[in-house]
mmCIF file of C-alpha atoms in Angstrom:
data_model
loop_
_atom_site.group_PDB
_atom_site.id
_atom_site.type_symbol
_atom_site.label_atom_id
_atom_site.label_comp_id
_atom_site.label_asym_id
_atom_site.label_seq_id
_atom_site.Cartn_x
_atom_site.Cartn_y
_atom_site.Cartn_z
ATOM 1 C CA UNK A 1 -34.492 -14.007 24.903
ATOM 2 C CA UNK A 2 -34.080 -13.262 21.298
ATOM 3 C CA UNK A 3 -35.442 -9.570 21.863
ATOM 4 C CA UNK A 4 -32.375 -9.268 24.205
ATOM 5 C CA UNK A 5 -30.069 -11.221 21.251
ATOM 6 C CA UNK A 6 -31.453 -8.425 18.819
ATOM 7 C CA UNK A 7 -31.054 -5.773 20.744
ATOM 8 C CA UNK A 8 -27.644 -6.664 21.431
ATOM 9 C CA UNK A 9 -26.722 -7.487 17.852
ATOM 10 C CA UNK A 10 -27.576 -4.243 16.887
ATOM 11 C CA UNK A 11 -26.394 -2.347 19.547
ATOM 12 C CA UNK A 12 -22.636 -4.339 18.162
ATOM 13 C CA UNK A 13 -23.856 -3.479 15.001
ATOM 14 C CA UNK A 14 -24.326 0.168 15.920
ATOM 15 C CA UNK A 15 -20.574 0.228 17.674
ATOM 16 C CA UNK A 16 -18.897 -1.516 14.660
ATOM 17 C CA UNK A 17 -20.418 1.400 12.326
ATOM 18 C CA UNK A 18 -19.390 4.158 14.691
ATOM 19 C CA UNK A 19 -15.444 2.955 14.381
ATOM 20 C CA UNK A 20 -15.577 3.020 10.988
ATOM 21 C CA UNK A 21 -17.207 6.201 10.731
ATOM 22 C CA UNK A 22 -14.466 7.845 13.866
ATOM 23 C CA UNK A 23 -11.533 5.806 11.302
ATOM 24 C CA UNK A 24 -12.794 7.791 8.250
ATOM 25 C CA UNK A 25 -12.975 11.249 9.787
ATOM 26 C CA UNK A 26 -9.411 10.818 11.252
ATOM 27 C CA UNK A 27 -8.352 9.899 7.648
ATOM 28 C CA UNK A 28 -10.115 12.881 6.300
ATOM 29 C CA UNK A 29 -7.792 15.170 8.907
ATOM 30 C CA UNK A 30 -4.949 13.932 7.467
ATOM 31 C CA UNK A 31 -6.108 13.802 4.263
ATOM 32 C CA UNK A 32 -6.244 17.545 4.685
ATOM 33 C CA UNK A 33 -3.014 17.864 6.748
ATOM 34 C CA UNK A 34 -1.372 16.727 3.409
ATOM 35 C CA UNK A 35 -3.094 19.412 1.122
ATOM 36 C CA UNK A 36 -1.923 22.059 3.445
ATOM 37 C CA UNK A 37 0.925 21.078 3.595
ATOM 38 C CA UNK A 38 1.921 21.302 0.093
ATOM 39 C CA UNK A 39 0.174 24.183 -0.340
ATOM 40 C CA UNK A 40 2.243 25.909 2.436
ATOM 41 C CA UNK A 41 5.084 24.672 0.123
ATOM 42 C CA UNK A 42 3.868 26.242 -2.973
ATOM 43 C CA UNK A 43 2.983 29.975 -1.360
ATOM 44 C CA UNK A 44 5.772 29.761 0.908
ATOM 45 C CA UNK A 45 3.694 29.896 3.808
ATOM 46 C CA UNK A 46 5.122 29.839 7.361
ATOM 47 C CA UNK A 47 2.622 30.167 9.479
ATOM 48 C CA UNK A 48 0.690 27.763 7.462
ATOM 49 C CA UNK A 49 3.310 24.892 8.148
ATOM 50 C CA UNK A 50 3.256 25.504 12.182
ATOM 51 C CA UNK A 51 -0.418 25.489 12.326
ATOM 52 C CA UNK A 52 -0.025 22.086 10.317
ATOM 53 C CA UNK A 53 3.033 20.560 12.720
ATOM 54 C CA UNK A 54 1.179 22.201 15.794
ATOM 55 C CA UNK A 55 -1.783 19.912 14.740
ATOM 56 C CA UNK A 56 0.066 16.552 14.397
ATOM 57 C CA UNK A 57 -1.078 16.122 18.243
ATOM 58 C CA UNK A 58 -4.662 15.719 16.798
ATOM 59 C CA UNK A 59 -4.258 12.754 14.584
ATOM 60 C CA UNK A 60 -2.691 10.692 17.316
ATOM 61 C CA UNK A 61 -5.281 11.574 19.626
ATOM 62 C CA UNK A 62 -7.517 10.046 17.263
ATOM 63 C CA UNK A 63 -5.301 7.094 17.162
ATOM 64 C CA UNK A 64 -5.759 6.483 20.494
ATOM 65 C CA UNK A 65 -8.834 7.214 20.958
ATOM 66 C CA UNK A 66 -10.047 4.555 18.418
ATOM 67 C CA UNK A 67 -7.479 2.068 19.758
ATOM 68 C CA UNK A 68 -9.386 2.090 23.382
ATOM 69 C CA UNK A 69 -12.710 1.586 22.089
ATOM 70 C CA UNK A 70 -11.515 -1.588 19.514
ATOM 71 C CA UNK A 71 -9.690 -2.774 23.099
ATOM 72 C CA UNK A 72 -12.924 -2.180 24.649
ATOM 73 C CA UNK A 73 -15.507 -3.796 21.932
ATOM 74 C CA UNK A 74 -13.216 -6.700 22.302
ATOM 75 C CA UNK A 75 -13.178 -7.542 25.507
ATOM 76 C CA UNK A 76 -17.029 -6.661 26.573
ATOM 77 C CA UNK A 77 -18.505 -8.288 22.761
ATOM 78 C CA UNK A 78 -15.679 -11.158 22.191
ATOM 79 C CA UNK A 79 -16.230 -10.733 18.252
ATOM 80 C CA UNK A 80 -15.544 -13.763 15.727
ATOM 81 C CA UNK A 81 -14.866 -14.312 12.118
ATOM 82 C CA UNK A 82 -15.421 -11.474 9.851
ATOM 83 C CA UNK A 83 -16.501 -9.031 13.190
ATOM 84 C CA UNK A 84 -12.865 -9.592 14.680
ATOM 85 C CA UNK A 85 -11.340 -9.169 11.648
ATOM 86 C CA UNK A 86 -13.226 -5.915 10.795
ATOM 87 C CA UNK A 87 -11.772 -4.637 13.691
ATOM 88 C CA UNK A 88 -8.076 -5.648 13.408
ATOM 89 C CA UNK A 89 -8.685 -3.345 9.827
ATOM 90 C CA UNK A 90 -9.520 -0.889 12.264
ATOM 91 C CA UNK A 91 -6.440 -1.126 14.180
ATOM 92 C CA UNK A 92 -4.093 -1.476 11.751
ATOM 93 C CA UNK A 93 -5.453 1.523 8.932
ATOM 94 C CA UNK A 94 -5.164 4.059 11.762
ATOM 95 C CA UNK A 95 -1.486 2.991 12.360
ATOM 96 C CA UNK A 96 -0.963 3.807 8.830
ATOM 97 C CA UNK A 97 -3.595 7.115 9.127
ATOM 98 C CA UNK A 98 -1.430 8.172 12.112
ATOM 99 C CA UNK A 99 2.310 7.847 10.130
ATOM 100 C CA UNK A 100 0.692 9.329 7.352
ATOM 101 C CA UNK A 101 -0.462 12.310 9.699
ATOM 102 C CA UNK A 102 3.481 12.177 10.926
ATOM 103 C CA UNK A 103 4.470 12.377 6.822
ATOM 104 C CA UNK A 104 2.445 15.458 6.407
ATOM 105 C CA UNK A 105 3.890 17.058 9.586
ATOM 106 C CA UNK A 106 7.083 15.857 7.768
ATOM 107 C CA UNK A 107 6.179 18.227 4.359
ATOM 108 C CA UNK A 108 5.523 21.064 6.573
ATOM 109 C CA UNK A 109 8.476 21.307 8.812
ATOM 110 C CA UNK A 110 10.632 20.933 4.904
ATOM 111 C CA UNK A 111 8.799 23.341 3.718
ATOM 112 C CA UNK A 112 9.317 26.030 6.692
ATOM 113 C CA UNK A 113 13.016 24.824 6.867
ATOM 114 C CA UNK A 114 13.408 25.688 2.390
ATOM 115 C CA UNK A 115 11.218 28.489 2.776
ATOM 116 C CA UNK A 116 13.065 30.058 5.930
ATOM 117 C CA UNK A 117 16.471 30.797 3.805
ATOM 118 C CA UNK A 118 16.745 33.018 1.325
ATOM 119 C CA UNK A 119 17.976 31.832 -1.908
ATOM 120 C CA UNK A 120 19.422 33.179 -5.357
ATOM 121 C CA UNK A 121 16.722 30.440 -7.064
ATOM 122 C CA UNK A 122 13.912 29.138 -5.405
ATOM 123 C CA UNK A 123 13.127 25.402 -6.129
ATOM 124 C CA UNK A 124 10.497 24.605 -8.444
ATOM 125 C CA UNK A 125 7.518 22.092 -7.572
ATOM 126 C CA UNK A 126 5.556 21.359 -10.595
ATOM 127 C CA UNK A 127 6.834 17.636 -9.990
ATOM 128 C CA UNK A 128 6.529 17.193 -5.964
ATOM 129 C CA UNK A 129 2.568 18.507 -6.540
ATOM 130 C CA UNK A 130 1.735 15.865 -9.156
ATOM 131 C CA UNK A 131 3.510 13.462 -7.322
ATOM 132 C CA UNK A 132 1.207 14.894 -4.191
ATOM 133 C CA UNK A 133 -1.745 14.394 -6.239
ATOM 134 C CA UNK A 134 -1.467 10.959 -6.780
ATOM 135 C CA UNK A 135 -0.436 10.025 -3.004
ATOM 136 C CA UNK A 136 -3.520 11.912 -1.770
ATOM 137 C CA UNK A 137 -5.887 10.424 -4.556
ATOM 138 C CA UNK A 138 -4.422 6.923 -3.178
ATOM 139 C CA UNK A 139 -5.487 8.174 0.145
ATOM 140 C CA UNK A 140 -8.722 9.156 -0.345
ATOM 141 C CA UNK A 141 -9.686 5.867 -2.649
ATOM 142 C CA UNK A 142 -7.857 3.786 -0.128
ATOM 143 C CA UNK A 143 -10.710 5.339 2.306
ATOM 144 C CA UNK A 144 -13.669 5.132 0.072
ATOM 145 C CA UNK A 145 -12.510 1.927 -0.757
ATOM 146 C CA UNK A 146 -12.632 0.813 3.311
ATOM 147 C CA UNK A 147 -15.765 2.677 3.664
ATOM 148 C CA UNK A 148 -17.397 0.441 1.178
ATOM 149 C CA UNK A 149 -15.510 -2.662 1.426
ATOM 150 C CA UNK A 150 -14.398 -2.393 -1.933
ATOM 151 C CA UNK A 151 -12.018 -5.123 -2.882
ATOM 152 C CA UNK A 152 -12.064 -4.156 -6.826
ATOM 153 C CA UNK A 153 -10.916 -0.605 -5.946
ATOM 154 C CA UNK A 154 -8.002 -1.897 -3.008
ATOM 155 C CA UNK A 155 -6.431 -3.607 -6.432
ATOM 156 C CA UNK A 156 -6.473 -0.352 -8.303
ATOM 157 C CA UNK A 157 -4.934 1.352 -5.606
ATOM 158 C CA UNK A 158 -1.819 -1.273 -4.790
ATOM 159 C CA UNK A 159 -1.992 -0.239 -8.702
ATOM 160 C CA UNK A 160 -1.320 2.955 -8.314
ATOM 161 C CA UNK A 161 1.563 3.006 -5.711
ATOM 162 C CA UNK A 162 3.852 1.820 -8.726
ATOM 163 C CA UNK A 163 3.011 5.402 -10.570
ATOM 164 C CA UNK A 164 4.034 7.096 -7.206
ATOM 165 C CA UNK A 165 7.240 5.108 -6.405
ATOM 166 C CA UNK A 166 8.221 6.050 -10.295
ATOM 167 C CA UNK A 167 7.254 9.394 -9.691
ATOM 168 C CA UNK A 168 9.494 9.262 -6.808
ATOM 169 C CA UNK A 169 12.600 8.176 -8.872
ATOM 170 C CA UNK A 170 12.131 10.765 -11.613
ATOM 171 C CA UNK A 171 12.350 13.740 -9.208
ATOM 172 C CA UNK A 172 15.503 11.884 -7.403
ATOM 173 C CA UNK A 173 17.096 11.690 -10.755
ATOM 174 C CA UNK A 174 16.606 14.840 -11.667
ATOM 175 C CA UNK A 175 17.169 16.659 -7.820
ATOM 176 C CA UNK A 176 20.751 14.622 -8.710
ATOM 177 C CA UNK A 177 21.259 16.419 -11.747
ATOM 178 C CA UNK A 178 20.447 19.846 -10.720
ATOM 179 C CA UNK A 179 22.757 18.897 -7.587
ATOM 180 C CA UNK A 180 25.855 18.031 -9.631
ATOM 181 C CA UNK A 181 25.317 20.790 -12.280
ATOM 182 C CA UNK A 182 25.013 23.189 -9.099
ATOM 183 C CA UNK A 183 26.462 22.751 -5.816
ATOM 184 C CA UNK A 184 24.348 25.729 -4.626
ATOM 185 C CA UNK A 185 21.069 23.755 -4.594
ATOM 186 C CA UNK A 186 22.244 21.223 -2.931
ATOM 187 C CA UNK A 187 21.034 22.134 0.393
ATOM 188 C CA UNK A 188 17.601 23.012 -1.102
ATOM 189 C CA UNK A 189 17.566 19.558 -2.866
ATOM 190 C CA UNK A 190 18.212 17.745 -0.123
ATOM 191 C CA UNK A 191 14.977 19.049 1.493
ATOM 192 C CA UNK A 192 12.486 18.725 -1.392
ATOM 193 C CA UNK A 193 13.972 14.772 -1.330
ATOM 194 C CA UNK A 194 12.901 14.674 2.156
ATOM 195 C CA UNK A 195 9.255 15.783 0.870
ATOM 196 C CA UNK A 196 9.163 13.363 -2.399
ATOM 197 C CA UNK A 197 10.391 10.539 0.585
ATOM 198 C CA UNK A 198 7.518 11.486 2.812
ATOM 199 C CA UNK A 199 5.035 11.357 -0.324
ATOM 200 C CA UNK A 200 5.892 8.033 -1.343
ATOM 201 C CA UNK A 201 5.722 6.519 2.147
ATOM 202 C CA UNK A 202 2.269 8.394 2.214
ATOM 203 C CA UNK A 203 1.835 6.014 -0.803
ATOM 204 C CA UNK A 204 2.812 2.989 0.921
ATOM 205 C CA UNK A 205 0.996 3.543 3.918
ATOM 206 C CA UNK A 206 -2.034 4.248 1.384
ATOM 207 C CA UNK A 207 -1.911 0.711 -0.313
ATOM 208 C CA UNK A 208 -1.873 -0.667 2.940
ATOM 209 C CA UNK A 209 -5.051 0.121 3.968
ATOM 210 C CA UNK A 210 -6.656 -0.705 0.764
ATOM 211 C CA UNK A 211 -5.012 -4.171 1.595
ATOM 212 C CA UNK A 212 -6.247 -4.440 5.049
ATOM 213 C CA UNK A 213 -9.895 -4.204 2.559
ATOM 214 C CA UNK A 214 -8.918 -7.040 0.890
ATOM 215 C CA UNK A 215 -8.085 -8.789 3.743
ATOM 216 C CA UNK A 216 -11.373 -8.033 5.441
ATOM 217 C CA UNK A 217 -13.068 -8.905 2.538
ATOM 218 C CA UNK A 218 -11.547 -12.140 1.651
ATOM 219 C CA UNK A 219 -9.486 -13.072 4.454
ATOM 220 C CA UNK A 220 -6.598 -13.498 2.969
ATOM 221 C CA UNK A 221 -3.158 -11.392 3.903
ATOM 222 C CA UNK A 222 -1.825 -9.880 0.997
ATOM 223 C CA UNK A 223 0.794 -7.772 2.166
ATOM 224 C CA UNK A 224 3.985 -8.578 0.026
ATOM 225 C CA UNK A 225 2.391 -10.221 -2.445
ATOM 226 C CA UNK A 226 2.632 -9.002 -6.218
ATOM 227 C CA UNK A 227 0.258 -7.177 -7.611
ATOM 228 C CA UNK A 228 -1.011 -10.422 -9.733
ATOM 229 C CA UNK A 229 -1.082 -12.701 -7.237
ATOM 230 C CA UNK A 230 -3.437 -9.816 -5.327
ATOM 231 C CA UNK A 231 -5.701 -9.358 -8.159
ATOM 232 C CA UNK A 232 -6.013 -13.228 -8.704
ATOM 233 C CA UNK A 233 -7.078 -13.143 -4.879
ATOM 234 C CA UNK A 234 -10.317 -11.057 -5.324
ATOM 235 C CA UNK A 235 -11.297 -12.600 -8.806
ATOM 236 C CA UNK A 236 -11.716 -15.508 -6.779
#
């Protein structure tokens, strides 16, 4: 009999990994959707943003593939406590992995549309790529940070979003500027606010996961909570 309870405890053990590790592959895709996607901005690169909204199909495939096997561990292993809540994490980061994958579709189909026209002065992007930087660094630590059930690391990337959402006011204020000092980019400014929206949801969606850690980890909910009361949560 407790053969049988072993074997089944790791066989759970065995499934629980394998969702994590299908969760963190469909977060590197989109991880990668994003890079392209701003890259296809930068070179002006066409067929590079229809490959990358052609492939938006992929992420929620993923999506719904990894929903039907949590629905499925549920119902054959009835999971408790820390198991159950592992995979509700589960559930909810590749909500967030999926709009993220919908963001960077987003990018690409702005970037075809400003690329598409032919203009006296092409926008400039210096800002929307740092601002990129950070969203996808969130990304990726928000990831490593699930991967290892880092609670230390969720903190610094709720952190972070602040940088992104005040990158994401300097490049409104200045699109504004440019706008009212030159009616002739509005139409291009428009566009590149669409892609500096769609990075700081990215953001959001970002510090979400890494909050879904924290709730794992301590089983607390900290969504819309300050950033203090958050990192007074995993001192404790």
């Amino acid at each position: 009999m407790t053969n049988e309870h072993t074997h089944t405890s790791k066989q759970f053990d065995a499934e629980l990994e394998a969702l994590r590790a299908r969760v963190l592959q469909m977060g590197g895709f989109v991880e990668q959707q994003i890079t392209l996607a701003v890259e296809a901005l930068s070179l002006s690169d066409l067929e590079m943003c229809s490959n990358i909204v052609a492939n938006d199909h992929k992420d929620n495939a993923m999506e719904v593939g990894i929903d039907e096997d949590c629905s499925t561990i549920i119902a054959r292993r009835q999971p408790a406590a820390s198991d159950l809540r592992l995979i509700m994490m589960v559930v909810k980061t590749i909500t967030d992995l999926e709009r993220i994958g919908d963001e960077a579709a987003k990018i690409a189909r702005m970037a075809k549309l400003i690329n598409s026209v032919d203009r006296v002065q092409q926008p400039r992007y210096v800002e929307i790529r740092r601002m990129a930087g950070l969203a996808i660094e969130m990304l990726r630590k928000s990831l490593d940070c699930f991967a290892r059930l880092d609670v230390t690391g969720s903190a610094e990337v709720v952190r972070t979003d602040q940088h992104v959402d005040d990158e994401f006011r300097a490049i409104l204020r200045q699109l504004i500027t440019f706008m009212m000092e030159d009616p002739r980019t509005i139409s291009a400014s428009i566009e590149i606010l669409f892609i500096a929206k769609a990075l700081e949801r990215i953001g959001d969606h970002a510090k979400n996961i890494s909050e879904y850690v924290i709730y794992m980890v301590k089983g607390k909910d900290v969504r819309h909570v300050s950033l203090e009361e958050i990192e007074r949560e995993i001192m404790a």
